[in-house]
mmCIF file of C-alpha atoms in Angstrom:
data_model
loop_
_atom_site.group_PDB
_atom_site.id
_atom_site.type_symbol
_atom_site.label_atom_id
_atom_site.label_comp_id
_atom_site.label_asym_id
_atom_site.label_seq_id
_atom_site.Cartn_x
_atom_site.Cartn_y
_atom_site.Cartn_z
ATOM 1 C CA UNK A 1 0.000 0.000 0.000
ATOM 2 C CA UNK A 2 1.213 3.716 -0.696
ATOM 3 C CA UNK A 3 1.729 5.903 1.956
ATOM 4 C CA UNK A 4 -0.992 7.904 0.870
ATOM 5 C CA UNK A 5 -3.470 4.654 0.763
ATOM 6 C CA UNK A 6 -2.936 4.517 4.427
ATOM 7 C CA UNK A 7 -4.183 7.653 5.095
ATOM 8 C CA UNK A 8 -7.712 7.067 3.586
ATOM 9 C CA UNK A 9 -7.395 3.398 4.883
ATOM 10 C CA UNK A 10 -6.986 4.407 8.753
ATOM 11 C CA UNK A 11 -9.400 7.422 8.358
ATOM 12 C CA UNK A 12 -11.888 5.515 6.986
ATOM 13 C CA UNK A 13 -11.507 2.007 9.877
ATOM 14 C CA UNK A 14 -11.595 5.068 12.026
ATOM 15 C CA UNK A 15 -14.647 6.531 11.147
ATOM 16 C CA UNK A 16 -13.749 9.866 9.876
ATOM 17 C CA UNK A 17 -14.316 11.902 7.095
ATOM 18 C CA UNK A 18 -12.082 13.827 5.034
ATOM 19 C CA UNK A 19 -13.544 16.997 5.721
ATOM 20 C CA UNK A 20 -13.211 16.437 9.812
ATOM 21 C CA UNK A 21 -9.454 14.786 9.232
ATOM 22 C CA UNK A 22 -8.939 18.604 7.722
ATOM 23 C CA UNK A 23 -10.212 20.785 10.250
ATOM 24 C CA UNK A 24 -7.805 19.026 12.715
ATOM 25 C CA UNK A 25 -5.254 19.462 10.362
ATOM 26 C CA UNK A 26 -6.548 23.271 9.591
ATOM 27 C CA UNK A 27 -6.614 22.755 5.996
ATOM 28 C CA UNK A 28 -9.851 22.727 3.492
ATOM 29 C CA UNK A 29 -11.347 19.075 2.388
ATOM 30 C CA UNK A 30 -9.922 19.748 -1.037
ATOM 31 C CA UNK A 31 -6.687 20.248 -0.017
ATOM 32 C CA UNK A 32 -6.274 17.189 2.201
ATOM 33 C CA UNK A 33 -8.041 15.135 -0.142
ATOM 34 C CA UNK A 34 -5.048 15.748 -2.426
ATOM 35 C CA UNK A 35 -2.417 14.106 0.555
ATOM 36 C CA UNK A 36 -5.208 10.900 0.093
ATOM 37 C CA UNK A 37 -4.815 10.985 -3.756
ATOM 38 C CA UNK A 38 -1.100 11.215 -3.737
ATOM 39 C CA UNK A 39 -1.809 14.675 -5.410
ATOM 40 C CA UNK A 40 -0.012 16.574 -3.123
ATOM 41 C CA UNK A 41 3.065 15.935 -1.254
ATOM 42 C CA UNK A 42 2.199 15.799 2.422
ATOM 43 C CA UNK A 43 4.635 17.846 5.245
ATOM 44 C CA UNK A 44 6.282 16.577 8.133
ATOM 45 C CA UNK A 45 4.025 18.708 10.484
ATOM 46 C CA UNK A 46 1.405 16.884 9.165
ATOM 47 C CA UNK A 47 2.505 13.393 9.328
ATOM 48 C CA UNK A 48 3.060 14.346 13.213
ATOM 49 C CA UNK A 49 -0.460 15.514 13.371
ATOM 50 C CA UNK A 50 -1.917 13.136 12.003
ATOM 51 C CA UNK A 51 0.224 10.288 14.149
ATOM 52 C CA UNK A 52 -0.835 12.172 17.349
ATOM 53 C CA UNK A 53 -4.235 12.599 15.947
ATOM 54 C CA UNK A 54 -4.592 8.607 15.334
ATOM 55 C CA UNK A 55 -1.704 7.248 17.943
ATOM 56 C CA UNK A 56 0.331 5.419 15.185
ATOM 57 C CA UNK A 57 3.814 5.950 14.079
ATOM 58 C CA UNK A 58 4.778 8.038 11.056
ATOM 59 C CA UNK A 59 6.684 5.591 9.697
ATOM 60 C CA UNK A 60 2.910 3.401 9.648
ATOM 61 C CA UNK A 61 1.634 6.650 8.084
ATOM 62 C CA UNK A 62 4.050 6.481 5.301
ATOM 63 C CA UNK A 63 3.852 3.219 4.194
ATOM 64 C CA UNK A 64 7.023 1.983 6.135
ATOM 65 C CA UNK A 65 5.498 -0.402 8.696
ATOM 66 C CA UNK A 66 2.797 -2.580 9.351
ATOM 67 C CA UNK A 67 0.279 -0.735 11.935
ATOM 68 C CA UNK A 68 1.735 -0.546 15.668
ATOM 69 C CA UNK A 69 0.044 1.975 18.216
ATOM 70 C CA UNK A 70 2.431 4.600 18.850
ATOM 71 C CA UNK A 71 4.056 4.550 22.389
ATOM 72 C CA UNK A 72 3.210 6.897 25.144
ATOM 73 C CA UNK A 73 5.649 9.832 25.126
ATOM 74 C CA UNK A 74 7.265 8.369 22.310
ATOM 75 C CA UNK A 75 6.558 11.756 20.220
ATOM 76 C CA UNK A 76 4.861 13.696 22.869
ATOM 77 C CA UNK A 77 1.550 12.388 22.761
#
Protein backbone atom coordinates (compact mmCIF):
# COMPACT_ATOMS: atom_id res chain seq x y z
CA UNK A 1 0.00 0.00 0.00
CA UNK A 2 1.21 3.72 -0.70
CA UNK A 3 1.73 5.90 1.96
CA UNK A 4 -0.99 7.90 0.87
CA UNK A 5 -3.47 4.65 0.76
CA UNK A 6 -2.94 4.52 4.43
CA UNK A 7 -4.18 7.65 5.09
CA UNK A 8 -7.71 7.07 3.59
CA UNK A 9 -7.39 3.40 4.88
CA UNK A 10 -6.99 4.41 8.75
CA UNK A 11 -9.40 7.42 8.36
CA UNK A 12 -11.89 5.51 6.99
CA UNK A 13 -11.51 2.01 9.88
CA UNK A 14 -11.59 5.07 12.03
CA UNK A 15 -14.65 6.53 11.15
CA UNK A 16 -13.75 9.87 9.88
CA UNK A 17 -14.32 11.90 7.10
CA UNK A 18 -12.08 13.83 5.03
CA UNK A 19 -13.54 17.00 5.72
CA UNK A 20 -13.21 16.44 9.81
CA UNK A 21 -9.45 14.79 9.23
CA UNK A 22 -8.94 18.60 7.72
CA UNK A 23 -10.21 20.78 10.25
CA UNK A 24 -7.80 19.03 12.72
CA UNK A 25 -5.25 19.46 10.36
CA UNK A 26 -6.55 23.27 9.59
CA UNK A 27 -6.61 22.76 6.00
CA UNK A 28 -9.85 22.73 3.49
CA UNK A 29 -11.35 19.08 2.39
CA UNK A 30 -9.92 19.75 -1.04
CA UNK A 31 -6.69 20.25 -0.02
CA UNK A 32 -6.27 17.19 2.20
CA UNK A 33 -8.04 15.13 -0.14
CA UNK A 34 -5.05 15.75 -2.43
CA UNK A 35 -2.42 14.11 0.56
CA UNK A 36 -5.21 10.90 0.09
CA UNK A 37 -4.81 10.99 -3.76
CA UNK A 38 -1.10 11.21 -3.74
CA UNK A 39 -1.81 14.68 -5.41
CA UNK A 40 -0.01 16.57 -3.12
CA UNK A 41 3.07 15.93 -1.25
CA UNK A 42 2.20 15.80 2.42
CA UNK A 43 4.63 17.85 5.25
CA UNK A 44 6.28 16.58 8.13
CA UNK A 45 4.02 18.71 10.48
CA UNK A 46 1.40 16.88 9.17
CA UNK A 47 2.50 13.39 9.33
CA UNK A 48 3.06 14.35 13.21
CA UNK A 49 -0.46 15.51 13.37
CA UNK A 50 -1.92 13.14 12.00
CA UNK A 51 0.22 10.29 14.15
CA UNK A 52 -0.84 12.17 17.35
CA UNK A 53 -4.24 12.60 15.95
CA UNK A 54 -4.59 8.61 15.33
CA UNK A 55 -1.70 7.25 17.94
CA UNK A 56 0.33 5.42 15.18
CA UNK A 57 3.81 5.95 14.08
CA UNK A 58 4.78 8.04 11.06
CA UNK A 59 6.68 5.59 9.70
CA UNK A 60 2.91 3.40 9.65
CA UNK A 61 1.63 6.65 8.08
CA UNK A 62 4.05 6.48 5.30
CA UNK A 63 3.85 3.22 4.19
CA UNK A 64 7.02 1.98 6.14
CA UNK A 65 5.50 -0.40 8.70
CA UNK A 66 2.80 -2.58 9.35
CA UNK A 67 0.28 -0.73 11.93
CA UNK A 68 1.74 -0.55 15.67
CA UNK A 69 0.04 1.98 18.22
CA UNK A 70 2.43 4.60 18.85
CA UNK A 71 4.06 4.55 22.39
CA UNK A 72 3.21 6.90 25.14
CA UNK A 73 5.65 9.83 25.13
CA UNK A 74 7.26 8.37 22.31
CA UNK A 75 6.56 11.76 20.22
CA UNK A 76 4.86 13.70 22.87
CA UNK A 77 1.55 12.39 22.76
Amino acid sequence: MTYYENLRVIREDRGYTQKQVAEVLGTTQQYYSDYENGKREIPIRIYITLSKFYNVSIDYLAGQEEYREARKGAQGV
